[in-house]
Short mmCIF file of C-alpha atoms in Angstrom, two decimals:
data_model
loop_
_atom_site.label_atom_id
_atom_site.label_comp_id
_atom_site.label_asym_id
_atom_site.label_seq_id
_atom_site.Cartn_x
_atom_site.Cartn_y
_atom_site.Cartn_z
CA MET A 1127 -41.68 -41.05 -21.99
CA VAL A 1128 -38.61 -40.19 -21.37
CA SER A 1129 -35.62 -41.92 -20.04
CA ASP A 1130 -33.21 -41.22 -18.07
CA ALA A 1131 -29.85 -41.41 -19.11
CA PRO A 1132 -28.03 -44.92 -19.58
CA ASP A 1133 -25.12 -43.98 -19.16
CA ALA A 1134 -22.97 -46.53 -16.03
CA ARG A 1135 -25.83 -47.55 -14.37
CA PRO A 1136 -24.86 -49.40 -10.65
CA GLY A 1137 -26.18 -52.81 -9.61
CA PRO A 1138 -28.91 -52.76 -6.67
CA ASP A 1139 -27.37 -53.17 -3.17
CA GLY A 1140 -26.66 -49.09 -3.69
CA LEU A 1141 -27.28 -45.71 -4.77
CA ASP A 1142 -28.47 -45.37 -8.21
CA LEU A 1143 -28.56 -42.36 -8.77
CA ALA A 1144 -29.48 -40.76 -12.67
CA PRO A 1145 -28.58 -38.29 -14.43
CA PHE A 1146 -31.54 -36.47 -15.85
CA ARG A 1147 -32.52 -33.80 -18.61
CA GLY A 1148 -33.99 -30.98 -15.63
CA LEU A 1149 -37.03 -28.99 -16.68
CA ARG A 1150 -36.26 -25.60 -15.55
CA TYR A 1151 -37.19 -21.90 -15.24
CA VAL A 1152 -36.29 -20.12 -19.13
CA PRO A 1153 -34.24 -16.81 -17.68
CA GLY A 1154 -35.80 -14.00 -19.82
CA ARG A 1155 -39.35 -15.28 -19.73
CA VAL A 1156 -39.85 -15.25 -15.49
CA GLY A 1157 -38.48 -12.33 -13.23
CA ASP A 1158 -36.97 -13.15 -10.38
CA PRO A 1159 -36.23 -17.46 -9.39
CA ALA A 1160 -37.45 -16.71 -5.87
CA ALA A 1161 -40.11 -15.50 -7.15
CA VAL A 1162 -41.73 -18.51 -9.27
CA THR A 1163 -40.00 -21.18 -5.86
CA SER A 1164 -42.07 -22.22 -3.19
CA PRO A 1165 -41.40 -24.65 -0.07
CA PRO A 1166 -41.95 -28.28 -0.83
CA TYR A 1167 -46.05 -28.92 -0.77
CA ASP A 1168 -46.74 -29.46 2.46
CA VAL A 1169 -44.82 -26.46 4.33
CA VAL A 1170 -47.18 -24.25 3.11
CA VAL A 1171 -49.18 -22.83 5.09
CA ARG A 1172 -53.36 -21.92 3.95
CA PRO A 1173 -54.06 -20.32 2.92
CA ASP A 1174 -52.33 -17.45 3.35
CA GLY A 1175 -48.68 -18.14 2.39
CA LEU A 1176 -50.89 -19.97 -0.32
CA HIS A 1177 -52.46 -16.88 -1.43
CA GLU A 1178 -49.18 -14.92 -0.90
CA LEU A 1179 -47.05 -17.35 -3.28
CA GLU A 1180 -49.44 -17.59 -6.63
CA THR A 1181 -49.42 -13.62 -5.97
CA ALA A 1182 -45.99 -13.88 -5.73
CA ASP A 1183 -45.84 -14.25 -10.13
CA PRO A 1184 -48.19 -15.40 -11.87
CA TYR A 1185 -45.91 -18.99 -13.16
CA ASN A 1186 -45.09 -19.85 -9.42
CA ILE A 1187 -44.79 -23.69 -8.76
CA VAL A 1188 -47.28 -23.30 -5.67
CA ARG A 1189 -49.76 -23.44 -9.38
CA LEU A 1190 -48.46 -27.10 -10.01
CA ILE A 1191 -47.84 -28.22 -6.64
CA LEU A 1192 -51.00 -27.63 -5.01
CA PRO A 1193 -53.36 -26.59 -7.74
CA GLN A 1194 -56.14 -25.05 -6.42
CA ALA A 1195 -60.21 -26.22 -7.20
CA ALA A 1196 -63.56 -27.32 -6.15
CA HIS A 1197 -62.77 -30.95 -6.54
CA PRO A 1198 -58.77 -32.80 -6.19
CA ALA A 1199 -60.08 -34.38 -9.89
CA GLU A 1200 -59.95 -31.18 -10.89
CA GLY A 1201 -57.03 -29.81 -9.05
CA HIS A 1202 -54.22 -31.93 -10.82
CA ARG A 1203 -55.71 -31.34 -14.46
CA ARG A 1204 -55.38 -27.83 -13.72
CA ALA A 1205 -51.88 -28.51 -12.49
CA ALA A 1206 -51.75 -30.53 -15.50
CA ARG A 1207 -52.40 -28.08 -18.17
CA THR A 1208 -51.08 -25.45 -16.30
CA LEU A 1209 -47.66 -27.28 -17.34
CA ARG A 1210 -48.16 -27.87 -20.67
CA ARG A 1211 -48.98 -24.27 -21.12
CA TRP A 1212 -45.94 -23.14 -19.83
CA ARG A 1213 -44.46 -25.51 -21.67
CA ALA A 1214 -46.02 -25.20 -24.79
CA GLU A 1215 -44.76 -21.05 -24.11
CA GLY A 1216 -41.77 -21.77 -23.57
CA VAL A 1217 -41.74 -20.54 -20.07
CA LEU A 1218 -40.08 -24.05 -18.66
CA ALA A 1219 -37.85 -25.54 -20.61
CA GLN A 1220 -35.65 -29.14 -20.64
CA ASP A 1221 -31.92 -28.99 -20.56
CA PRO A 1222 -30.12 -30.06 -23.20
CA ARG A 1223 -28.16 -33.07 -21.70
CA PRO A 1224 -28.81 -35.08 -19.37
CA ALA A 1225 -27.05 -33.84 -15.55
CA LEU A 1226 -26.84 -34.13 -12.06
CA TYR A 1227 -27.51 -31.23 -10.07
CA VAL A 1228 -25.10 -29.61 -7.65
CA TYR A 1229 -27.53 -27.67 -5.28
CA GLU A 1230 -26.19 -24.81 -2.82
CA GLN A 1231 -28.11 -23.75 0.25
CA ARG A 1232 -25.88 -20.54 1.82
CA GLY A 1233 -28.32 -19.23 5.47
CA PRO A 1234 -27.73 -15.70 7.48
CA ALA A 1235 -26.65 -18.33 10.45
CA PRO A 1236 -22.96 -19.38 10.79
CA GLY A 1237 -23.35 -23.48 10.28
CA GLY A 1238 -25.82 -22.32 7.34
CA LEU A 1239 -24.41 -23.37 4.67
CA GLN A 1240 -25.94 -27.40 3.05
CA ARG A 1241 -24.61 -28.39 0.02
CA GLY A 1242 -25.76 -31.83 -2.41
CA VAL A 1243 -27.02 -33.51 -5.53
CA ILE A 1244 -30.48 -33.78 -6.82
CA GLY A 1245 -30.47 -36.80 -9.18
CA ALA A 1246 -33.28 -39.31 -10.24
CA LEU A 1247 -32.75 -42.13 -7.98
CA SER A 1248 -33.84 -45.63 -8.52
CA LEU A 1249 -37.32 -47.25 -6.64
CA THR A 1250 -36.00 -49.01 -3.72
CA GLY A 1251 -38.71 -50.94 -1.04
CA PRO A 1252 -37.78 -50.83 2.39
CA GLY A 1253 -36.99 -54.64 2.53
CA ASP A 1254 -33.63 -53.51 0.41
CA GLY A 1255 -31.90 -51.47 3.46
CA ILE A 1256 -30.73 -48.74 0.54
CA VAL A 1257 -33.11 -46.01 1.65
CA LEU A 1258 -34.57 -46.01 4.95
CA PRO A 1259 -37.68 -44.40 5.35
CA HIS A 1260 -38.95 -43.79 9.48
CA GLU A 1261 -41.96 -42.20 8.96
CA ASP A 1262 -45.23 -43.98 8.33
CA VAL A 1263 -48.11 -41.98 5.26
CA MET A 1264 -51.69 -41.00 5.93
CA PRO A 1265 -52.76 -42.96 2.54
CA ASP A 1266 -55.10 -40.39 1.00
CA VAL A 1267 -52.43 -37.46 0.67
CA VAL A 1268 -50.41 -40.73 -1.18
CA ALA A 1269 -53.20 -40.82 -3.04
CA ASP A 1270 -53.53 -37.18 -3.65
CA ARG A 1271 -49.49 -37.05 -4.84
CA ALA A 1272 -50.29 -40.04 -6.64
CA ALA A 1273 -53.19 -38.76 -9.00
CA LEU A 1274 -51.28 -35.55 -9.69
CA THR A 1275 -48.09 -36.85 -10.64
CA ARG A 1276 -50.44 -39.11 -12.74
CA ALA A 1277 -51.52 -36.10 -14.47
CA THR A 1278 -48.69 -33.85 -14.62
CA ALA A 1279 -45.88 -36.81 -15.60
CA ALA A 1280 -43.71 -34.72 -13.56
CA ASN A 1281 -41.93 -35.09 -10.26
CA LEU A 1282 -42.29 -31.37 -9.56
CA GLU A 1283 -40.33 -31.98 -6.41
CA PRO A 1284 -36.89 -33.13 -5.08
CA LEU A 1285 -37.26 -35.20 -2.35
CA LEU A 1286 -34.94 -34.52 0.64
CA LEU A 1287 -32.69 -37.65 1.91
CA SER A 1288 -29.09 -37.49 4.28
CA TYR A 1289 -26.64 -39.98 3.73
CA ARG A 1290 -22.88 -40.46 5.77
CA ALA A 1291 -20.17 -40.47 4.44
CA GLU A 1292 -17.23 -39.94 7.16
CA HIS A 1293 -14.23 -38.77 4.77
CA PRO A 1294 -14.14 -37.14 1.65
CA ASP A 1295 -15.01 -39.05 -1.56
CA ASP A 1296 -15.43 -38.85 -4.86
CA ALA A 1297 -18.95 -36.96 -4.42
CA ASP A 1298 -17.87 -34.39 -2.05
CA HIS A 1299 -14.79 -33.27 -4.88
CA ILE A 1300 -17.40 -33.06 -7.61
CA ILE A 1301 -19.89 -31.53 -5.72
CA ASP A 1302 -17.37 -28.61 -4.52
CA ALA A 1303 -15.42 -28.14 -8.27
CA ALA A 1304 -19.12 -27.46 -9.55
CA THR A 1305 -19.35 -24.86 -6.95
CA ARG A 1306 -16.52 -23.44 -8.25
CA THR A 1307 -17.57 -22.72 -11.97
CA ALA A 1308 -20.02 -20.75 -13.22
CA PRO A 1309 -23.84 -22.02 -11.62
CA LEU A 1310 -26.99 -22.20 -13.57
CA LEU A 1311 -29.08 -19.85 -11.30
CA THR A 1312 -28.54 -17.97 -7.85
CA THR A 1313 -31.08 -16.71 -6.01
CA ARG A 1314 -32.15 -15.09 -2.68
CA THR A 1315 -35.44 -16.40 -1.38
CA GLY A 1316 -37.81 -14.82 1.50
CA ASP A 1317 -36.92 -16.32 4.25
CA GLY A 1318 -33.32 -14.87 3.51
CA ILE A 1319 -31.00 -18.15 2.52
CA ALA A 1320 -29.45 -17.91 -0.87
CA HIS A 1321 -30.11 -20.94 -3.86
CA ARG A 1322 -27.16 -21.85 -6.57
CA LEU A 1323 -27.61 -25.02 -8.61
CA TRP A 1324 -25.69 -26.03 -11.25
CA ALA A 1325 -25.64 -28.48 -13.42
CA VAL A 1326 -22.84 -32.45 -13.46
CA THR A 1327 -22.30 -33.22 -17.01
CA ASP A 1328 -19.31 -35.07 -18.32
CA PRO A 1329 -19.24 -38.43 -18.36
CA ALA A 1330 -16.63 -38.66 -16.61
CA ALA A 1331 -17.40 -37.14 -13.46
CA LEU A 1332 -20.99 -38.54 -13.97
CA THR A 1333 -19.55 -41.74 -13.35
CA ARG A 1334 -17.37 -40.90 -10.37
CA LEU A 1335 -20.29 -39.35 -8.49
CA ARG A 1336 -22.30 -41.93 -9.29
CA THR A 1337 -19.60 -44.55 -8.01
CA ALA A 1338 -19.22 -43.24 -4.92
CA LEU A 1339 -22.88 -42.45 -4.27
CA HIS A 1340 -23.47 -47.08 -5.09
CA ARG A 1341 -21.16 -47.22 -1.63
CA HIS A 1342 -24.03 -45.24 0.39
CA ARG A 1343 -27.30 -46.54 0.84
CA ALA A 1344 -29.70 -42.96 2.77
CA LEU A 1345 -32.11 -42.10 5.10
CA ILE A 1346 -35.17 -40.47 3.56
CA GLY A 1347 -34.87 -36.80 5.53
CA ASP A 1348 -38.52 -34.95 3.81
CA GLY A 1349 -40.37 -36.46 1.44
CA HIS A 1350 -41.81 -39.93 2.94
CA HIS A 1351 -45.16 -39.58 0.74
CA ARG A 1352 -43.48 -38.73 -2.26
CA TRP A 1353 -41.58 -41.20 -1.13
CA ALA A 1354 -44.47 -43.64 -1.22
CA THR A 1355 -46.08 -41.46 -4.08
CA SER A 1356 -43.23 -42.73 -6.09
CA LEU A 1357 -43.16 -46.41 -5.90
CA ARG A 1358 -47.48 -46.71 -6.23
CA LEU A 1359 -46.80 -45.22 -9.73
CA ARG A 1360 -43.35 -47.62 -10.06
CA ASP A 1361 -45.65 -50.65 -9.46
CA GLU A 1362 -48.28 -49.46 -11.54
CA HIS A 1363 -46.06 -49.71 -14.88
CA THR A 1364 -44.50 -52.26 -14.11
CA GLY A 1365 -40.99 -50.50 -12.79
CA ARG A 1366 -40.31 -49.05 -16.56
CA PRO A 1367 -38.76 -46.21 -17.00
CA PRO A 1368 -39.12 -42.95 -16.21
CA TRP A 1369 -41.37 -44.56 -13.43
CA ASP A 1370 -38.76 -46.34 -11.87
CA ARG A 1371 -37.28 -43.44 -9.69
CA ALA A 1372 -37.65 -40.95 -8.19
CA MET A 1373 -35.95 -37.28 -8.38
CA VAL A 1374 -34.10 -37.06 -4.83
CA LEU A 1375 -31.87 -34.22 -3.59
CA LEU A 1376 -28.84 -36.34 -2.03
CA VAL A 1377 -26.84 -34.97 1.21
CA ASN A 1378 -23.73 -36.08 2.78
CA THR A 1379 -24.73 -34.78 6.83
CA ALA A 1380 -21.18 -36.16 7.65
CA ARG A 1381 -20.28 -32.66 5.73
CA TYR A 1382 -23.59 -31.27 6.08
CA PRO A 1383 -26.03 -31.61 9.08
CA LEU A 1384 -29.28 -31.68 8.92
CA ARG A 1385 -31.57 -29.62 11.02
CA VAL A 1386 -34.11 -31.87 13.12
CA GLN A 1387 -37.56 -30.05 14.06
CA ALA A 1388 -40.43 -30.85 14.87
CA ILE A 1389 -43.76 -31.02 14.44
CA HIS A 1390 -46.65 -29.54 15.32
CA ARG A 1391 -50.62 -30.56 15.42
CA VAL A 1392 -53.54 -28.63 15.45
CA LEU A 1393 -57.01 -30.30 17.18
CA PRO A 1394 -59.29 -27.52 15.30
CA GLN A 1395 -62.89 -29.46 16.76
CA LEU A 1396 -61.32 -29.32 20.82
CA PRO A 1397 -61.51 -26.58 21.94
CA ALA A 1398 -58.37 -26.42 24.52
CA ASP A 1399 -60.37 -26.11 28.24
CA ARG A 1400 -62.31 -29.27 27.16
CA ALA A 1401 -58.72 -30.84 26.05
CA LEU A 1402 -57.14 -29.54 29.44
CA GLU A 1403 -60.40 -31.16 31.06
CA ARG A 1404 -60.37 -35.00 29.80
CA VAL A 1405 -56.98 -34.91 31.22
CA ARG A 1406 -57.64 -33.18 34.34
CA ALA A 1407 -60.01 -35.36 34.47
CA THR A 1408 -58.10 -38.73 34.79
CA ALA A 1409 -55.37 -37.48 35.47
CA ALA A 1410 -53.47 -38.44 32.60
CA PHE A 1411 -50.61 -35.97 32.76
CA ARG A 1412 -49.67 -33.16 35.12
CA VAL A 1413 -50.74 -30.01 34.40
CA ARG A 1414 -49.24 -26.52 34.84
CA ARG A 1415 -49.87 -23.71 33.23
CA LEU A 1416 -46.84 -21.73 32.27
CA SER A 1417 -46.16 -17.45 32.54
CA ALA A 1418 -43.99 -17.49 29.36
CA PRO A 1419 -43.90 -16.96 25.78
CA PRO A 1420 -43.96 -19.27 23.26
CA GLY A 1421 -40.34 -18.91 22.38
CA GLU A 1422 -39.44 -19.22 26.87
CA ALA A 1423 -42.35 -22.16 26.77
CA LEU A 1424 -40.70 -24.43 24.52
CA ARG A 1425 -37.06 -24.00 26.46
CA ALA A 1426 -39.12 -25.24 28.98
CA LEU A 1427 -40.26 -28.14 27.87
CA ALA A 1428 -37.30 -29.05 25.54
CA ALA A 1429 -35.63 -29.29 28.93
CA THR A 1430 -38.64 -31.50 30.53
CA PRO A 1431 -38.02 -34.80 30.98
CA GLY A 1432 -39.99 -37.58 29.94
CA PRO A 1433 -43.29 -37.14 27.26
CA ALA A 1434 -44.37 -33.45 27.26
CA PHE A 1435 -46.46 -31.45 25.18
CA LEU A 1436 -47.27 -27.90 24.83
CA LEU A 1437 -51.12 -26.78 24.71
CA SER A 1438 -52.71 -23.73 23.32
CA GLY A 1439 -56.44 -22.74 22.60
CA ARG A 1440 -57.96 -19.69 21.79
CA ASP A 1441 -55.51 -17.56 24.02
CA PRO A 1442 -51.97 -17.66 21.73
CA GLU A 1443 -51.39 -16.29 25.35
CA ALA A 1444 -52.17 -19.14 27.51
CA LEU A 1445 -49.55 -21.73 27.54
CA HIS A 1446 -50.13 -24.93 29.51
CA LEU A 1447 -47.45 -27.87 29.79
CA LEU A 1448 -48.36 -31.54 29.83
CA ASP A 1449 -45.42 -33.64 31.09
CA ARG A 1450 -45.03 -36.82 34.35
CA PRO A 1451 -47.87 -39.16 31.97
CA ASP A 1452 -49.58 -41.62 34.66
CA PRO A 1453 -47.49 -44.51 33.67
CA GLY A 1454 -49.81 -46.96 34.16
CA LEU A 1455 -52.23 -45.73 31.57
CA LEU A 1456 -48.43 -45.64 29.07
CA GLU A 1457 -48.40 -49.08 30.28
CA ARG A 1458 -52.32 -49.92 28.73
CA THR A 1459 -52.33 -47.70 25.63
CA VAL A 1460 -48.59 -47.09 24.24
CA PRO A 1461 -48.49 -50.60 21.90
CA ALA A 1462 -45.61 -53.30 23.61
CA GLY A 1463 -43.96 -54.82 21.09
CA ARG A 1464 -41.56 -52.01 20.01
CA PRO A 1465 -37.94 -50.56 21.34
CA ALA A 1466 -38.30 -48.12 24.65
CA ALA A 1467 -36.98 -45.87 22.00
CA TRP A 1468 -40.34 -45.76 20.04
CA ARG A 1469 -42.41 -46.45 23.24
CA ALA A 1470 -40.80 -43.08 24.48
CA LEU A 1471 -41.79 -41.20 21.54
CA ASP A 1472 -43.65 -37.73 22.73
CA ALA A 1473 -45.12 -38.46 18.96
CA THR A 1474 -46.19 -42.16 20.27
CA VAL A 1475 -47.06 -41.07 23.35
CA LEU A 1476 -49.35 -38.23 21.91
CA HIS A 1477 -50.90 -40.16 19.08
CA THR A 1478 -51.74 -43.51 21.49
CA THR A 1479 -52.30 -42.24 24.43
CA LEU A 1480 -53.36 -38.68 24.12
CA LEU A 1481 -54.91 -38.67 20.76
CA ASP A 1482 -57.39 -41.82 20.47
CA ALA A 1483 -57.12 -42.77 24.13
CA VAL A 1484 -57.40 -39.42 26.49
CA TRP A 1485 -58.81 -36.95 23.53
CA GLN A 1486 -60.41 -40.17 21.15
CA VAL A 1487 -59.06 -37.66 18.24
CA PRO A 1488 -59.52 -39.30 14.80
CA ASP A 1489 -56.57 -38.86 12.83
CA GLU A 1490 -58.12 -37.70 9.24
CA PRO A 1491 -57.92 -34.36 7.55
CA GLY A 1492 -60.50 -32.94 9.43
CA GLY A 1493 -60.17 -34.33 13.13
CA ILE A 1494 -55.78 -33.20 12.36
CA ARG A 1495 -53.50 -30.47 11.02
CA TYR A 1496 -49.91 -31.16 10.71
CA LEU A 1497 -48.03 -27.68 10.75
CA HIS A 1498 -44.11 -26.90 10.70
CA ASP A 1499 -44.43 -24.01 12.29
CA THR A 1500 -44.78 -23.13 15.94
CA ALA A 1501 -46.54 -19.51 15.12
CA SER A 1502 -49.08 -20.93 12.41
CA ALA A 1503 -50.13 -23.71 14.96
CA LEU A 1504 -50.16 -20.61 18.36
CA ALA A 1505 -52.83 -18.92 15.47
CA GLN A 1506 -54.54 -21.58 14.22
CA ALA A 1507 -55.55 -22.74 17.09
CA GLU A 1508 -56.86 -18.74 17.83
CA ARG A 1509 -58.25 -19.19 14.42
CA THR A 1510 -60.38 -21.69 15.42
CA GLY A 1511 -61.00 -22.21 18.78
CA GLY A 1512 -59.26 -25.47 19.44
CA THR A 1513 -56.21 -27.12 20.68
CA ALA A 1514 -52.17 -26.42 19.48
CA VAL A 1515 -50.22 -29.11 20.62
CA LEU A 1516 -46.68 -28.34 19.80
CA LEU A 1517 -44.00 -31.31 20.04
CA ARG A 1518 -39.94 -31.12 20.50
CA PRO A 1519 -37.90 -32.45 17.62
CA VAL A 1520 -36.58 -35.58 17.98
CA ALA A 1521 -32.03 -36.75 17.34
CA GLU A 1522 -31.13 -37.67 14.54
CA GLU A 1523 -29.24 -40.34 15.89
CA THR A 1524 -32.76 -41.94 17.07
CA VAL A 1525 -34.35 -41.54 13.99
CA ARG A 1526 -31.61 -43.13 11.64
CA ALA A 1527 -31.41 -46.02 14.46
CA LEU A 1528 -34.72 -46.46 14.54
CA ALA A 1529 -34.93 -46.71 10.60
CA GLU A 1530 -31.88 -48.92 10.92
CA ALA A 1531 -33.90 -51.45 12.31
CA GLY A 1532 -36.78 -51.45 10.22
CA ILE A 1533 -39.26 -49.50 12.96
CA MET A 1534 -41.94 -46.34 11.28
CA MET A 1535 -42.23 -43.40 13.79
CA PRO A 1536 -45.63 -42.27 13.49
CA ARG A 1537 -46.49 -40.09 10.49
CA LYS A 1538 -45.27 -36.83 10.63
CA SER A 1539 -42.40 -37.00 13.72
CA THR A 1540 -39.61 -34.87 12.84
CA SER A 1541 -38.63 -32.56 10.01
CA PHE A 1542 -35.47 -31.98 8.56
CA GLY A 1543 -33.73 -28.73 7.06
CA PRO A 1544 -33.49 -26.53 5.56
CA LYS A 1545 -35.66 -28.54 2.93
CA PRO A 1546 -35.14 -27.82 -0.81
CA ALA A 1547 -37.06 -25.06 -2.71
CA SER A 1548 -39.64 -25.96 -5.61
CA GLY A 1549 -39.25 -24.51 -8.14
CA LEU A 1550 -36.14 -25.20 -9.36
CA VAL A 1551 -35.94 -27.67 -10.91
CA VAL A 1552 -38.64 -30.44 -11.96
CA ARG A 1553 -38.28 -34.02 -13.83
CA ALA A 1554 -40.73 -34.50 -16.59
CA LEU A 1555 -42.16 -38.12 -17.46
CA GLU A 1556 -42.10 -37.14 -20.88
CA GLU A 1557 -41.21 -34.94 -23.65
CA GLY A 1558 -41.67 -31.69 -24.31
CA PRO A 1559 -43.45 -29.12 -25.17
CA ILE A 1560 -45.64 -30.58 -25.69
CA ALA A 1561 -49.49 -28.57 -27.03
CA PRO A 1562 -51.78 -27.46 -24.12
CA GLU A 1563 -55.08 -28.98 -23.82
CA ASN A 1564 -57.82 -27.12 -25.31
#
């Protein structure tokens, strides 16, 4: 086992971010770093996006985060064998010194700069009030991610967490100072985002950075399932290092606001005409067909008051707007005893009223697919003959207020970004290099 650096550790009442020896691709053993990176596992659109990543480079990180096999257990074993082989062959190597890694993403649009710090964060439960989740999780996904982590003994992707420091502090100063030095790597991915990574290894700088971060608590932006996975594995290992921490990217959203986007649903087993027929038959919502392209229809959705959705099916140009839900139906289907902000969420109404009561679609892998990209959701509905349900994003202020009140939003309610690229740094949970299994 490998432990994170034991230097000055803050107490348990704030963010405790420790340096670690990052496992990174070795320059010269791979080509452009962009070719071995991937979006987070749950953002990769399958099968097309997965195939594109697998063929981009034989060492692309997607072979670890989304290993392909006839059975999940074999996929996990395959990922473990692949990781061992890459380490034994010198494709991946651990940095010589523990570090906190400053990570920068710079997009082509104005205001497209994001900076944060990657480290090993001490795992705390929701009751501690230090790391605040805001979404429920799917048990089968947590079980799968836990099995993969056990097999590979590695944190393969950083979670995205946000904190707010209204006034510049030591964390901001050290992060900015790091960006004025030579980076460990720089690359540009196909989406036009430039990525740079630096290592902070000076003991004094690490102490100042950790102390500054310890004054804050964080909101989970992206990675609820991986956080729940890490908590499960921590408990399995009775809190022993290195299983008592998870690799995260912390971003000060007072300086670098995150973008919050919606996550759409595709119901492959429910044709759109049947979905619309049931809505009309129950008078659950007003239904209107929009003679507009998707971008314009989404703008119309954004301007619609109250719970509302866009539906599409086999014909991606046939978009229907659902709005003005029946108040009596909402009263009967949306659980009481929750804040008004939670009861009014589009995702809440979708799952409790439409999916459960009107369509009777079970929230399980075969019944609902979650997609971050509008075009991909429309394409999947067209290909499967099912229904795409397009949602609106939730304001970050609403997300944070509910999280601080301890209220969980429905699973897959938000997509915070820009998300860190997977493959720039991995946190190994066992020493290496390790000889590959026969």
